[in-house]
Structures are given as structure tokens and as C-alpha cells.
XYZ file of C-alpha atoms in Angstrom:
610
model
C 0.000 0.000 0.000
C 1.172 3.524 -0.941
C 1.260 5.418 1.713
C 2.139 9.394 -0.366
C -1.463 8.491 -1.996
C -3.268 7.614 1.688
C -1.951 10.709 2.977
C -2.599 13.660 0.424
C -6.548 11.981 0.114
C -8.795 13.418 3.248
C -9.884 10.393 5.846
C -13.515 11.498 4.463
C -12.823 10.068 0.705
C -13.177 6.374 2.288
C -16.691 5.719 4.256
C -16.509 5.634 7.939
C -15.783 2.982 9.893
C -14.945 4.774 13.471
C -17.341 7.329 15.703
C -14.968 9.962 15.150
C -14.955 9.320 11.049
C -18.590 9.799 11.555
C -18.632 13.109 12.994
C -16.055 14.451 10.343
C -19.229 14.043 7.947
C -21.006 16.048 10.218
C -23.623 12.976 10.493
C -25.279 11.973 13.876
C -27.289 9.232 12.587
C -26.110 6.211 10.046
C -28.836 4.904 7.998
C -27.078 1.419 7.252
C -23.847 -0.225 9.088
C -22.083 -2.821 7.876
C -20.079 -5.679 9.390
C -17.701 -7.421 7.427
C -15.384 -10.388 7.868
C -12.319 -8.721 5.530
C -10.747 -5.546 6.017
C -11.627 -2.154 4.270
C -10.202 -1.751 0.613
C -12.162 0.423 -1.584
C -12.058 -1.294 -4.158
C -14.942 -2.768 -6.676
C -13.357 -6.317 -6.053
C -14.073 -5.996 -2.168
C -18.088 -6.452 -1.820
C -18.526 -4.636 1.368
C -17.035 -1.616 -0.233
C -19.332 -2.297 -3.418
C -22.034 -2.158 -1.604
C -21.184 0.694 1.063
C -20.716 2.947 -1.927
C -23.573 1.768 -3.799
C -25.775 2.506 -0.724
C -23.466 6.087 -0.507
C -24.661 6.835 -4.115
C -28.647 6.680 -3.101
C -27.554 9.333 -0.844
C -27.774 6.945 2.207
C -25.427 7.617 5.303
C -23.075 4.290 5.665
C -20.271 3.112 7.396
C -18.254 -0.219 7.260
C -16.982 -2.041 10.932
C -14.636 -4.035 9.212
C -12.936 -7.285 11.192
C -15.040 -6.488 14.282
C -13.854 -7.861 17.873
C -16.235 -11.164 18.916
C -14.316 -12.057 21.585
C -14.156 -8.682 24.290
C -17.202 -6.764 25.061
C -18.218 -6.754 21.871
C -17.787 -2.157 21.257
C -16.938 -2.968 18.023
C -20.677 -3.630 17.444
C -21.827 -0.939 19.691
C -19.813 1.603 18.928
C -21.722 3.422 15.732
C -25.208 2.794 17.539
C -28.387 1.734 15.900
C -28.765 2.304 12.087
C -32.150 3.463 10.857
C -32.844 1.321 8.022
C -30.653 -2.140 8.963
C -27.389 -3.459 9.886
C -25.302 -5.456 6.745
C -23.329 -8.629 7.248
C -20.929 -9.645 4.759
C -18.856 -12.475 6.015
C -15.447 -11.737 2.934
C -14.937 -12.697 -0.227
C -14.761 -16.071 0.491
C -16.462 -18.598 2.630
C -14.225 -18.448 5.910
C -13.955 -22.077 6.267
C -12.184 -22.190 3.087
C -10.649 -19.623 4.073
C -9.029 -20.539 7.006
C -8.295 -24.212 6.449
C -6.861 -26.110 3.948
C -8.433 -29.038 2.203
C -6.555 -31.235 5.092
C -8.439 -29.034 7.466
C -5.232 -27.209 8.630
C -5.018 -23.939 9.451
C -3.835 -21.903 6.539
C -0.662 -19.708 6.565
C -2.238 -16.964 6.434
C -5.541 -14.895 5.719
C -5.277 -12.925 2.229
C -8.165 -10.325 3.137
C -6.751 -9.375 6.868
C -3.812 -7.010 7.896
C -0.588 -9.192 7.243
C -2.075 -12.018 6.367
C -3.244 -12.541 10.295
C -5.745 -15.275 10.668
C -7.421 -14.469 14.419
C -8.950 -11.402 13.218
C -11.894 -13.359 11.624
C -14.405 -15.951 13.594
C -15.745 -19.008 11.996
C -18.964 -18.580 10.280
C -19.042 -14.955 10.251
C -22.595 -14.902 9.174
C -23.550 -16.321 12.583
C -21.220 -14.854 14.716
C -21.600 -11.325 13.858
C -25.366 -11.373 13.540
C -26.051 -13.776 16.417
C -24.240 -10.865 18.260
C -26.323 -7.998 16.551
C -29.565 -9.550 17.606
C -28.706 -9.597 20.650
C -27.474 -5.916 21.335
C -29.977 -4.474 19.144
C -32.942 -6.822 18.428
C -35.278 -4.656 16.815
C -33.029 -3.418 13.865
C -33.348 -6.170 11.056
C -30.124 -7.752 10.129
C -29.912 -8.781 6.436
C -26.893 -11.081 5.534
C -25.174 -11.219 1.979
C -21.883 -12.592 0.247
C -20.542 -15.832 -0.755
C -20.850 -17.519 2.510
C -24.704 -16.395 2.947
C -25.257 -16.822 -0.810
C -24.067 -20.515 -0.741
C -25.041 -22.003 2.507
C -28.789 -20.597 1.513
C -30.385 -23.785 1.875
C -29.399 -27.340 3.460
C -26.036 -27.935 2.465
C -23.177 -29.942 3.544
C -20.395 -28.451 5.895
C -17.027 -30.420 5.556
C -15.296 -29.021 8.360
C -17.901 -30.291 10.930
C -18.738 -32.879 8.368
C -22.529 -32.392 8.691
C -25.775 -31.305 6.679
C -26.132 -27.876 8.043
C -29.429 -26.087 7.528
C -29.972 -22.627 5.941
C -27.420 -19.906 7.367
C -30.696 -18.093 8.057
C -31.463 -20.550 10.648
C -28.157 -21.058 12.387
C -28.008 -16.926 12.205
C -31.122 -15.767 12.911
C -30.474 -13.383 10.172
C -34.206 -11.303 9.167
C -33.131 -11.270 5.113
C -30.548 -12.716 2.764
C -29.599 -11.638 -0.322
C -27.709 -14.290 -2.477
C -25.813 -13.258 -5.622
C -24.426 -9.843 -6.440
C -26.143 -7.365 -4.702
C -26.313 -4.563 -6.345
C -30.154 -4.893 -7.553
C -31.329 -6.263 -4.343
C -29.755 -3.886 -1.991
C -31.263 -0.881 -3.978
C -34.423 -2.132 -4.086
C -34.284 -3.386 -0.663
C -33.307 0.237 0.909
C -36.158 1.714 -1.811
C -39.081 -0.583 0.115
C -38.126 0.272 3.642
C -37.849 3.771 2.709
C -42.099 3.786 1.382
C -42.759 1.143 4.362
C -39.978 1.651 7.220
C -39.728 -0.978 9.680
C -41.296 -3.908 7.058
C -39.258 -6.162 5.413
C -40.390 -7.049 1.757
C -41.315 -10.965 1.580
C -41.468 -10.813 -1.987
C -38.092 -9.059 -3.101
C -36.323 -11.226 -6.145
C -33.064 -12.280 -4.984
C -33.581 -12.841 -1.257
C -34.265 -15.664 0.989
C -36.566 -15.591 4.265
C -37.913 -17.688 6.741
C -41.877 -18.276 8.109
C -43.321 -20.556 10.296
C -44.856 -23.494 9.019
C -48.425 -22.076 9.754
C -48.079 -18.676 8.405
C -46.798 -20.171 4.956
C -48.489 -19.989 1.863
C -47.438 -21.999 -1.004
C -47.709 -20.668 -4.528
C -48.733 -23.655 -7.290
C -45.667 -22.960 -9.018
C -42.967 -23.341 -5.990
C -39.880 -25.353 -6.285
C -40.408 -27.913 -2.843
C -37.390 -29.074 -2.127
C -37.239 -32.464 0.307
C -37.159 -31.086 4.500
C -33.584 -30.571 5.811
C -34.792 -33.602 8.349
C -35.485 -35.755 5.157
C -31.865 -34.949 3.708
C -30.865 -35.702 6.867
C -32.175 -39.145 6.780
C -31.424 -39.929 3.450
C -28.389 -38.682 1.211
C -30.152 -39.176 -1.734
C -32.947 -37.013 -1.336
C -29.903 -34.317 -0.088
C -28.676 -35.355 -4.254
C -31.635 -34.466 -5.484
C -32.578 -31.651 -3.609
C -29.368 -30.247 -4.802
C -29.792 -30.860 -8.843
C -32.910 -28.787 -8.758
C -31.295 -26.025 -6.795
C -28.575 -25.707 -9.305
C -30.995 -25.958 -12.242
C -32.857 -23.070 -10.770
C -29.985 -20.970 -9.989
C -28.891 -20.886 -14.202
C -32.152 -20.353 -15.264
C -33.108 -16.968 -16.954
C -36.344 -17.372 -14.756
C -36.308 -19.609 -11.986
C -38.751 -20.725 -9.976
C -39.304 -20.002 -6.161
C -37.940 -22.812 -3.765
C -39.090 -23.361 -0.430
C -37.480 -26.224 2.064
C -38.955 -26.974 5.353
C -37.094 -27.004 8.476
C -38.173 -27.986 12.126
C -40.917 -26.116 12.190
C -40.577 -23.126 9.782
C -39.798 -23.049 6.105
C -36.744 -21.298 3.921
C -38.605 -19.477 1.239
C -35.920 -18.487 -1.938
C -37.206 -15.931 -3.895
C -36.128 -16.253 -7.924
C -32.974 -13.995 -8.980
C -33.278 -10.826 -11.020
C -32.307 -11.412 -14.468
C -28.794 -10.187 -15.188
C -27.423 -6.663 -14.725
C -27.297 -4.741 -17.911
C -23.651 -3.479 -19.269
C -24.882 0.162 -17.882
C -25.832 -1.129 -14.601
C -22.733 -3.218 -14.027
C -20.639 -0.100 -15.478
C -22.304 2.107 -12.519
C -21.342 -0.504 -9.958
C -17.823 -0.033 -11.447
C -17.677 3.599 -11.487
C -18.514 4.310 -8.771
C -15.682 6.470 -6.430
C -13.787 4.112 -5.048
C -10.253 5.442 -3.971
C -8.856 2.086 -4.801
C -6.871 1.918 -1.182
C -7.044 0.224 1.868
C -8.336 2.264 4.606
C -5.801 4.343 6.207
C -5.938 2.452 9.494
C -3.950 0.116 8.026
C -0.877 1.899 7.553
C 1.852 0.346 7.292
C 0.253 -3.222 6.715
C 0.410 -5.519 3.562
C -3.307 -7.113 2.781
C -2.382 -10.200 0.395
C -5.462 -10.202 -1.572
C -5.294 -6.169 -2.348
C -1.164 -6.767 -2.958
C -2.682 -9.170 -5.739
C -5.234 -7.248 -7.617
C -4.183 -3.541 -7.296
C -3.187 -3.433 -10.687
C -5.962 -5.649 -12.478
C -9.087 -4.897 -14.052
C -12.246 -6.969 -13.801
C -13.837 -7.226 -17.614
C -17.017 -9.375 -16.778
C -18.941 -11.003 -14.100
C -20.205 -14.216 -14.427
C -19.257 -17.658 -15.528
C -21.027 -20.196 -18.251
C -18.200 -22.514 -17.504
C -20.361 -24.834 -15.171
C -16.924 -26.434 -13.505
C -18.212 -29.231 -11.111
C -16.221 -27.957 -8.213
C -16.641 -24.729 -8.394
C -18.955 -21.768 -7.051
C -18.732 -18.922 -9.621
C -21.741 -19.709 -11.491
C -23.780 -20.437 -8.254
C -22.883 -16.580 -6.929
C -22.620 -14.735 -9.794
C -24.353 -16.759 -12.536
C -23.559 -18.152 -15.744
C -24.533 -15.615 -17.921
C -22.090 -12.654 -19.083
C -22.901 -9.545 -18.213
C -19.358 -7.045 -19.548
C -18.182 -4.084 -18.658
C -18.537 -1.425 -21.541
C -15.369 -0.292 -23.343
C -15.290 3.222 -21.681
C -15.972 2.025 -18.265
C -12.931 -0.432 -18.547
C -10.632 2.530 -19.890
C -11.833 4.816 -17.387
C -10.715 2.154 -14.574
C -7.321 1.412 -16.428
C -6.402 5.215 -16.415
C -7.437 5.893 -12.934
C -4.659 2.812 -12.149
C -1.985 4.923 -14.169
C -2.557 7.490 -12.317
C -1.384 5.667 -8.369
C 2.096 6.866 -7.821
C 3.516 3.677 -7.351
C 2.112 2.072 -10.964
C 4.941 1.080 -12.644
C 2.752 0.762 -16.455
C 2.230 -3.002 -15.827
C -1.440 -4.122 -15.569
C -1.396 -7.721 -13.347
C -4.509 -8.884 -15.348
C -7.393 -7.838 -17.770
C -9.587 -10.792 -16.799
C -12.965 -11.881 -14.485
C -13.967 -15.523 -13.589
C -12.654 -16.794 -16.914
C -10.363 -14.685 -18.569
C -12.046 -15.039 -22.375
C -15.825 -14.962 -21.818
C -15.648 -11.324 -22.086
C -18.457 -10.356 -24.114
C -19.520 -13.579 -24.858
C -23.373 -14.837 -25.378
C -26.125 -16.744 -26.825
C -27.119 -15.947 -30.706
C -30.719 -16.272 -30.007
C -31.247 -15.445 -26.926
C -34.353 -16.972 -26.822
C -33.220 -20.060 -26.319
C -31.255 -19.406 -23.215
C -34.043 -18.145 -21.752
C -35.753 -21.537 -21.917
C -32.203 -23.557 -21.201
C -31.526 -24.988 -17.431
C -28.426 -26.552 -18.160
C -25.533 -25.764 -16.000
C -22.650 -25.221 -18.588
C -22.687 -23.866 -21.803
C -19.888 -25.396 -22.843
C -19.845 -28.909 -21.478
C -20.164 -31.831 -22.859
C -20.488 -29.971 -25.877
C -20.027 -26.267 -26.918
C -23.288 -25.055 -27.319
C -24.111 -24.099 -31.066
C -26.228 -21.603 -29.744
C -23.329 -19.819 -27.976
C -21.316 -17.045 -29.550
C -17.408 -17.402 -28.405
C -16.500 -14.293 -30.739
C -13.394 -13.112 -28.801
C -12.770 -10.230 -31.489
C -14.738 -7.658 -28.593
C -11.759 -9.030 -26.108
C -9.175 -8.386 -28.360
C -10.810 -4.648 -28.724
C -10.799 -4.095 -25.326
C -6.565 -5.111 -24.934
C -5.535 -3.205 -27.689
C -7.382 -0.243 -26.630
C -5.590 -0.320 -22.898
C -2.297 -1.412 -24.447
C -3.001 1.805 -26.619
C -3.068 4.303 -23.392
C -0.648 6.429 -22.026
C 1.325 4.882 -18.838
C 0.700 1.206 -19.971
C 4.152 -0.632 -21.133
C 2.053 -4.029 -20.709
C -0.897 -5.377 -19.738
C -1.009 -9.102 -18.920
C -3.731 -11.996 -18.397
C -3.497 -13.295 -15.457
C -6.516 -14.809 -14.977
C -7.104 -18.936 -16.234
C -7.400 -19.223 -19.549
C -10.635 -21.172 -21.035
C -8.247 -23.103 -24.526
C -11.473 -25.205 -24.801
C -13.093 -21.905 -26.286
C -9.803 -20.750 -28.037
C -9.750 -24.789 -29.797
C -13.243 -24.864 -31.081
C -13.612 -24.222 -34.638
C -17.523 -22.727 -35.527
C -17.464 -22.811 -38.972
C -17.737 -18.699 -38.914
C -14.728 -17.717 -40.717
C -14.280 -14.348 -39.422
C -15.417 -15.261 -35.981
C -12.560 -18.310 -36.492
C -9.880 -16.335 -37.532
C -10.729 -13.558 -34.697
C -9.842 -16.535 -32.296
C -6.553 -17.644 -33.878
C -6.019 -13.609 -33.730
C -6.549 -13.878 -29.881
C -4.669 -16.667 -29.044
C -1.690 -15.185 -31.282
C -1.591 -12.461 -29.303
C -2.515 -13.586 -25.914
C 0.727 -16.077 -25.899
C 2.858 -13.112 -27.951
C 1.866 -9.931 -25.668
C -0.086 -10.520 -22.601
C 1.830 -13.569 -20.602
C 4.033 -12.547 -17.907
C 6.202 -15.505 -18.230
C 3.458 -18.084 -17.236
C 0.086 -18.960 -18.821
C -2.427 -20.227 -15.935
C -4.708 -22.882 -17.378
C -6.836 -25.529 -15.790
C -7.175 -29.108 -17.320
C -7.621 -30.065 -13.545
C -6.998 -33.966 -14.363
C -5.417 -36.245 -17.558
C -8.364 -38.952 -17.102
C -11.166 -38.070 -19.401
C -13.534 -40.029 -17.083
C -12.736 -37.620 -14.290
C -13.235 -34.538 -16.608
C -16.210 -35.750 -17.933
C -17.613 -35.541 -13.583
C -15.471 -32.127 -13.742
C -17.515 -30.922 -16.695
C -14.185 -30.315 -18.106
C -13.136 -30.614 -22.109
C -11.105 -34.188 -22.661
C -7.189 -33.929 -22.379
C -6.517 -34.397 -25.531
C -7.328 -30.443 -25.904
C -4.742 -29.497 -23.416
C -2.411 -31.052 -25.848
C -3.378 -29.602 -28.673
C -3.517 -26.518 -27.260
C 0.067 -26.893 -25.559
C 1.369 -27.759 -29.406
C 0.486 -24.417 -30.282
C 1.459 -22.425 -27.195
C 4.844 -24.184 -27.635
C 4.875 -23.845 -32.015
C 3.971 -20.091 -30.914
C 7.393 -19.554 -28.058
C 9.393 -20.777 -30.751
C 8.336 -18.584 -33.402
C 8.033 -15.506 -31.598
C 11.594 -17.069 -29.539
C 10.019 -16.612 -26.036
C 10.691 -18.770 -23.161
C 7.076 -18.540 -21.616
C 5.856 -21.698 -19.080
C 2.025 -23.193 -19.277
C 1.202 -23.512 -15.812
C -1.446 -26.328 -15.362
C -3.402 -26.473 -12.805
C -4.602 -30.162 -10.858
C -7.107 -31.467 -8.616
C -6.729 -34.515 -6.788
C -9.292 -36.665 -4.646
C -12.064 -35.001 -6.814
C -15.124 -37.702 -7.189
C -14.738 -40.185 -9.190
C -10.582 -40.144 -8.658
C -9.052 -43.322 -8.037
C -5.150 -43.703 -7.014
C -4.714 -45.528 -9.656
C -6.076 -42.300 -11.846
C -3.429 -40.185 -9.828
C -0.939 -42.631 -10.701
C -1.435 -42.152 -14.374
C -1.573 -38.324 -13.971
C 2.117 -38.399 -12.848
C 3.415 -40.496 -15.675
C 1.800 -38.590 -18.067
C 2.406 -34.687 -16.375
C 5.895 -36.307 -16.196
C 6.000 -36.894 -19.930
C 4.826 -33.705 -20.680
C 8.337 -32.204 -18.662
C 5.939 -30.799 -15.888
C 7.143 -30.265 -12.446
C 3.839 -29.755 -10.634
C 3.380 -26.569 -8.601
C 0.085 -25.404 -8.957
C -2.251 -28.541 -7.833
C -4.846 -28.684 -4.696
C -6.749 -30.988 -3.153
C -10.441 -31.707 -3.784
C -12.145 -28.968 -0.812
C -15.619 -29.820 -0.366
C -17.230 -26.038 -0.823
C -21.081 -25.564 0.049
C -23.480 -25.473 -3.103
C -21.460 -27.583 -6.212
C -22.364 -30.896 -7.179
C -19.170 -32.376 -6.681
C -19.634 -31.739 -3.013
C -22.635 -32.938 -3.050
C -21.456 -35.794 -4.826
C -18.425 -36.081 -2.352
C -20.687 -36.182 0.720
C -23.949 -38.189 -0.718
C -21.864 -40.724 -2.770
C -24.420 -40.331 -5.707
C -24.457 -38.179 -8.553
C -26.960 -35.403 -8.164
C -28.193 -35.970 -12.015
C -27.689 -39.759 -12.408
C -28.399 -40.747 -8.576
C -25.765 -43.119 -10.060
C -23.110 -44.108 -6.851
C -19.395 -42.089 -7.377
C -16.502 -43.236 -5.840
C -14.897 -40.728 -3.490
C -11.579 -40.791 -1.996
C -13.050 -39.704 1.724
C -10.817 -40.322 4.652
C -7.550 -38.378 4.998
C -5.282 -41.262 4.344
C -6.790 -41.703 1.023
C -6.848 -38.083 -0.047
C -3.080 -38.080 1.131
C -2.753 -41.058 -1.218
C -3.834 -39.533 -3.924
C -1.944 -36.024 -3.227
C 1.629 -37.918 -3.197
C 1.167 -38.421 -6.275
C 1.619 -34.903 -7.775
C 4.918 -34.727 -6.187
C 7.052 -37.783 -7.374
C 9.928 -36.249 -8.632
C 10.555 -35.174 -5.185
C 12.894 -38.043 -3.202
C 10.947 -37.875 -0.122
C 7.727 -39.217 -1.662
C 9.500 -41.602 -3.755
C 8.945 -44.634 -1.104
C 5.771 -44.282 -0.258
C 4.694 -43.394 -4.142
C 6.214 -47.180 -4.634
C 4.809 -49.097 -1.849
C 1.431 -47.502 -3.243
C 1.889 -48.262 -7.173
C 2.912 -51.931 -5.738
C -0.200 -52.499 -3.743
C -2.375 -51.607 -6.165
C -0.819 -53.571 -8.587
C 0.592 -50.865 -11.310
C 4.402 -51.858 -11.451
C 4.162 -50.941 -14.885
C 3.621 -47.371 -13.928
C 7.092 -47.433 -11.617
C 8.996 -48.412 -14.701
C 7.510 -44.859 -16.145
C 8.271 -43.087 -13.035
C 11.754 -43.949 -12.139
C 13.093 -45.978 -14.750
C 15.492 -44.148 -17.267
């Protein structure tokens, strides 16, 4: 963090987060506080900030109590008062038990979002802590929870860290409101309803979930009813089935309301807005961030703002449909972009910090080449349910014209201050391979990829094939392996050419369902002879709301209610780790005694034979 910038901006250009930052505003009242489980960069990739200065914008009075104390007498909560319209919970950017412990359930080295990387400033479960503590100081002022952890733990879903069905966070919480997704259209609707009807939260607000006692419900013929969390409870399967219609619903165009009984009350789910429009996602973007920690943290390095201080977000949204992963479930799996001039605006405002150097980090979002990127007849997607647009098959229907992309890098690369922008978010080469028969649209993607590998790689291209067995792809919903070869022929045909010395970086999951060792054991031999010395591999996390945790934890396929194989208990997972590493000596014994047992000596001979 720079501090020259912190100090020549007034404390007043970030929103308050003390009593005495208040009073500088010359406010005595706050109309919304939020809590919020990272610490305070203004920043659009920081959601408590989004929304604090979306809420700022509606001319609303706001502060942010970022990293609040659970554990003393609690004046962190007290110390702004009541607000008028509600108190705001947003756990972080991620879901804290991922991010505090590692897939072994270890305590991670450090916290990205907190001050030097400290990991006691944030409780478990931040949704419940903070609120559990806000109804109790101040029960009368409704608490409405939002952000990844809310959004994905909005129904009965499986914990891994206590290794239990949990039941909606609104339950464990005792949260009034949650709003799931991106918040922008929520939130200002929200704050636009309890302005006409203070005091009364809306039951009926897209985007939210809420909770009503058995008695008072009333069904509508067209709700989603999902099985009780006591019937998931007792039966895993109806947990895998629950869970197919929940992701179904979430990448509709227009979903359906869901409602799921528990104990004696029910979760009601209202249906998501449709997608923000490029204007509306451009306002969310423009709005004044300063781009900067808050200045209480002089003097501190925050990991996760060292990382993006100097990238750009293009789009939001993912059509990708990865098994494992949460993007679509939070943000969706349509594309919604940024426009041109709202991108340019952001890029010069980064030239502008005294301590950019003219090197962008990364023009990218979820995937790095979805930008702009849509259905042909839109239509159709309006009526489609399936998760992944591009899995097992590219969708004919989908337009994966990366010409708009290409635009949008030579137009930054054209601006004053910038020596180089790079991509550092994962490349999709499964979009970059396929062929549509379009010829300018065809030769617009050989364009791309000519240029992403010749100007925008800082030495190493990220890409995920996640696995070499096409069986384990195929419950991934990733493209076969053969493309990752393909597409490494021309990444190294282009080096050569152009005579860089750029690395692919490949990235690998282990223990994922359907993973046997034996499947890990063919992974090394053939990441070995492709010259690779793994670095960036994890293993398989169980994360609330994707099927392959609900796979994981069920043992049946949420779409098949076919049984998966899962490696489960940490000896196996470990098993199947090793296996990554076994060019390093240490794991060479135990790699052996394992390829022995299972009866794959012809794999050692590949391994360590010359």
C-alpha cells in the first residue's frame, strides 16, 4: 500500500468505519452499518465496499466495521449505535472455512483479506457470529446477511469441516433477510421498500431468501419444494436431489421459487433478477472508489489487495459450469461485460497511483475469455436450465467471438502509462480450440490466441485441465485432455516462433469424485511426460453449493443418482496427493509401496526408470 497516496486523500474520501470518522461528515445518525469479515479496501473487487458505496450513491449515510472484535465486550458492534434502516453482514470474499483451512483441514498460513495475512482477526462462520451478536445488542433493527458464505449455505447444504448437513445460514443466524448473488439490484431495491414502508421487510423481493413458520406459509402452485432438511438428513439421496434442482434453478433466466422446510418453519428463496445490464454493471464499477485500503492500516500488507491492485475486472459471471466450483452459483452463468469506456476509465485511474509502474497484473474476471460472450438467439437461453454452456459440448447456440476481447486489450495497451498489460486470470483453450465454422469469428480466435501467448503472458500462462483422465473430466464438466495437448502444441509452435521462453502452468485437482489412485498414478506419468514439475495442484475442498460436493458427501451423482466413488478419509486423499509430487525423493517410497499395492508396477517403470 502507498502510503504518499493515503496521505494527500482526506480520511472522508473512504466511508466511515470509526465514531470519530462519523462526525467528520457532520452525520449523527447512520442509515445502514455494515459488518464485514475482511478488512476495508475500496475497491470494486471488495463487496462490502461495493455495496457501502452503492448505498453512498442513493444518498444513504453508511459506514463499514470491518474485522469487528467477537471475543471482548463486543464495542466494536456498539460503537456506531443503531442504524435506521438495517445493519449489513458480509462475512469476505470467500467462505471463511475455506478460508481458514486447507483441504486437510489445517489452518492456513495466512488470511489474504486481513492485515498481514493474520488469521485471528476473523471468527468461523461470520454470518452467525456477527449477527447472532447484533440480535442480541440491538434486536429490533433487522439484520440482512449477503456474500458468498450467505449466498451458498442458503439452503441445506453440507459443511465439511464439521462434516454435517447444516441447515440454511438463516437458521443457524437468525439473520431477518438474505440476499444471495451480487447485490447490487437487491440492496437498492431493498433500501427503496423500507424507505415507502420503514420498519417492514419485503417478503417478496427477487433475490432474497426468508424464513416463516410453518403455519403462516403460503405456497404458490408454481414453488420449487425441495425435500425437508430432516429428510436430507435421513437420506443422502434425497440431499442429491434436492441439490440438482437447486442448481438448475440458480442458471435459469427465470427460476422458480424454492421453499425447504425445516423444524418447524420453512426457507422461502425468492427467484434472482435477471442479469445486470452493461450500464448497470458499469455504474457498480464507477462508482468512487479510492482504490486503497483504509488508512488504518498503515503500514500493513493485505495479500489479496497486494494481488489485484493493478488488475481490471472485464465481466462477471461464468457459463463454464466447472463441477467444483462456485462462480456460477454466486454470480451466474450468464455474461454480463463491462462497456469499453468504463474499462478505460478504470485502467487510467490505475496509471494514475504513484507507485504504478505501467504493468497491468490482469485484464480478466472468472474466466479470462468470456468477455463479451453470449447466446445468438437469446431466446433459447431463456428456456435452457443446463448448468454449462460449454460442457459436454459447446453449445451451437453460444457465440465465443473473442474479437470484442481483443478490442478491449488493444485499446488499454493503446493508453498512455501502460508498457504491458497481462492476463493473469485462467485461460478457457477449450473456447480458443473450437472451430464454428464462422470464418471471421474463427480467424478472430486464432487472432486472440496469437496475441494472448505473444503480448499478454508474464512468463506463465495459468490454465486448468484439472486432471489427464477423461472419465474424471467428464464428472469435472471439463473438455477431454486431448485439448490441453493440442492446445500446448500451439502455445509451444507459438514460443518458438516468436523465440520466447514462456511456461504453461497447469493447474490439478486430486481426490475429486470419481478419482481413483490408480487415476493419480497415471496423472504423474503422463504430467511427467509432458516435462511438468507440478506446482500449482490442490486438493479436492468440499465447498457448500457444487455438485461435486454434493457428490463427495452423498456418494451419488446429483443428475444420475448413479453411486461415485470418493476418496473420503484423509489417508486416502493423502494417497492420492503424493502423487503430484514424485519427482521429489521424499515421496519416492511411499509413491512405490502404493503403485505396488495396487498392482501398477508398470507405472514405476515410467516413473523412475530411465
Amino acid at each position: 500500500m502507498n502510503m504518499s497516496e493515503t496521505r494527500q486523500r482526506p480520511l472522508t474520501d473512504w466511508l466511515p468505519t470509526t465514531k470519530k470518522e462519523v462526525e467528520l461528515r457532520g452525520w449523527d445518525e447512520l442509515d445502514v452499518i455494515l459488518f464485514s469479515g475482511d478488512a476495508y479496501v475500496d475497491h470494486p473487487s471488495f463487496g462490502a465496499a461495493v455495496i457501502g458505496r452503492l448505498l453512498e450513491a442513493q444518498g444513504l449515510r453508511v459506514a463499514i466495521v470491518p474485522q469487528p472484535n467477537w471475543r471482548d465486550d463486543l464495542r466494536d458492534f456498539k460503537k456506531l449505535g443503531r442504524p435506521r434502516l438495517f445493519f449489513g453482514v458480509s462475512p469476505g470474499c470467500m467462505d471463511s472455512m475455506v478460508n481458514k483451512y486447507t483441504a486437510n483441514k489445517r489452518l492456513r498460513s495466512e488470511d489474504a483479506y486481513t492485515p498481514d495475512g493474520r488469521h485471528d482477526l476473523r471468527p468461523e462462520y461470520p454470518s452467525i457470529v456477527y449477527t447472532t451478536i447484533l440480535k442480541r445488542l440491538f434486536p429490533d433493527v433487522p439484520v440482512v446477511l449477503g456474500g458468498i458464505e450467505a449466498s451458498l449455505r442458503r439452503l441445506t447444504h453440507y459443511d465439511y469441516w464439521e462434516d454435517r448437513l447444516r441447515p440454511s445460514v438463516l437458521v443457524d443466524s437468525g439473520a431477518d433477510l438474505l440476499i444471495y448473488g451480487m447485490g447490487e439490484k437487491p440492496v437498492t431495491e431493498l433500501v427503496r421498500r423500507l424507505e415507502a414502508t420503514p420498519g417492514t421487510l419485503p417478503h417478496d423481493l427477487p433475490q432474497t431468501a426468508w424464513m416463516v413458520g410453518k403455519t403462516e406459509f403460503q405456497p404458490l402452485d408454481e414453488d420449487l419444494q425441495l425435500f425437508s432438511h430432516e429428510e436430507c438428513m435421513a437420506d443422502k439421496k434425497k440431499q442429491a436431489q434436492n441439490f440438482r434442482h437447486i442448481e438448475e434453478e440458480s442458471n435459469k433466466y427465470e427460476a422458480a421459487r424454492i421453499c425447504q422446510a425445516v423444524g418447524q418453519r420453512v426457507v422461502v428463496v425468492n427467484p434472482p433478477y435477471p442479469p445486470l445490464t452493461q450500464g448497470e454493471l458499469d455504474q457498480s464499477f464507477d462508482l468512487p472508489y479510492t482504490r486503497l485500503p483504509h488508512p488504518k492500516y498503515k503500514g500493513k500488507r493485505i495479500p489479496a489487495y497486494e494481488m489485484i491492485k493493478f488488475s481490471v475486472n472485464l465481466h462477471r459471471g461464468c457459463f463454464g459450469g466447472c463441477a467444483f466450483c462456485t462462480i456460477s452459483a454466486h454470480q451466474g452463468k450468464f455474461i454480463v461485460s463491462r462497456s469499453k469506456e468504463s474499462i478505460l476509465k478504470e485502467v487510467k485511474a490505475i496509471t494514475a497511483l504513484p507507485d504504478f509502474k505501467g504493468y497491468l497484473s490482469d485484464l480478466g474476471g472468472p474466466s479470462a475469455n468470456m468477455y463479451a460472450m453470449h447466446g445468438k438467439d437469446e431466446s433459447l437461453c431463456r428456456r435452457c436450465k443446463r448448468p454449462s454452456c460449454i460442457h459436454p459440448k459447446i453449445c451451437p447456440n453460444l457465440n465465443n467471438d473473442h474479437r470484442p476481447l481483443l478490442d478491449i486489450y488493444r485499446a488499454v495497451d493503446a493508453l498512455p502509462g501502460i508498457k504491458k498489460s497481462f492476463i493473469g486470470s485462467g485461460v478457457r483453450y477449450d473456447l480458443l480450440l473450437h472451430r464454428t465454422g464462422n470464418a471471421e469469428i474463427d480467424n478472430g480466435t486464432a487472432c486472440y490466441t496469437h496475441e494472448l501467448i505473444a503480448r499478454h503472458v508474464s512468463g506463465r500462462l495459468k490454465v486448468a485441465p484439472e486432471h489427464t483422465s477423461d472419465q474424471v473430466l467428464s464428472l469435472m464438466r471439463k473438455p477431454p485432455f486431448e485439448q490441453f495437448y493440442q492446445f500446448k502444441r500451439i502455445f509451444d509452435r507459438l514460443n518458438k516462433e516468436l523465440n520466447l521462453r514462456q511456461q504453461l502452468i497447469p493447474y490439478f485437482i486430486s481426490s475429486h469424485p470419481g478419482c481413483t489412485e490408480e487415476d493419480m498414478a497415471e496423472l504423474a506419468v503422463i504430467t511427467k511426460q509432458l516435462d511438468f514439475h507440478l506446482e500449482q495442484v490442490q486438493d479436492f475442498t468440499p465447498t457448500p453449493m457444487t455438485v461435486a460436493t454434493e457428490t463427495w458427501y452423498t456418494g451419488f451423482h446429483p443428475y444420475t443418482l448413479q453411486p461415485v466413488f470418493s476418496a473420503r478419509s484423509p489417508r486416502e486423499k493423502l494417497a492420492q496427493r503424493m502423487f503430484f509430487f514424485w519427482y521429489k525423493p521424499e515421496e519416492r517410497r511411499a509413491i512405490l509401496a502404493e503403485l505396488k499395492r495396487i498392482g501398477r508396477n508398470d507405472l514405476i517403470r515410467k516413473l523412475y526408470v530411465k
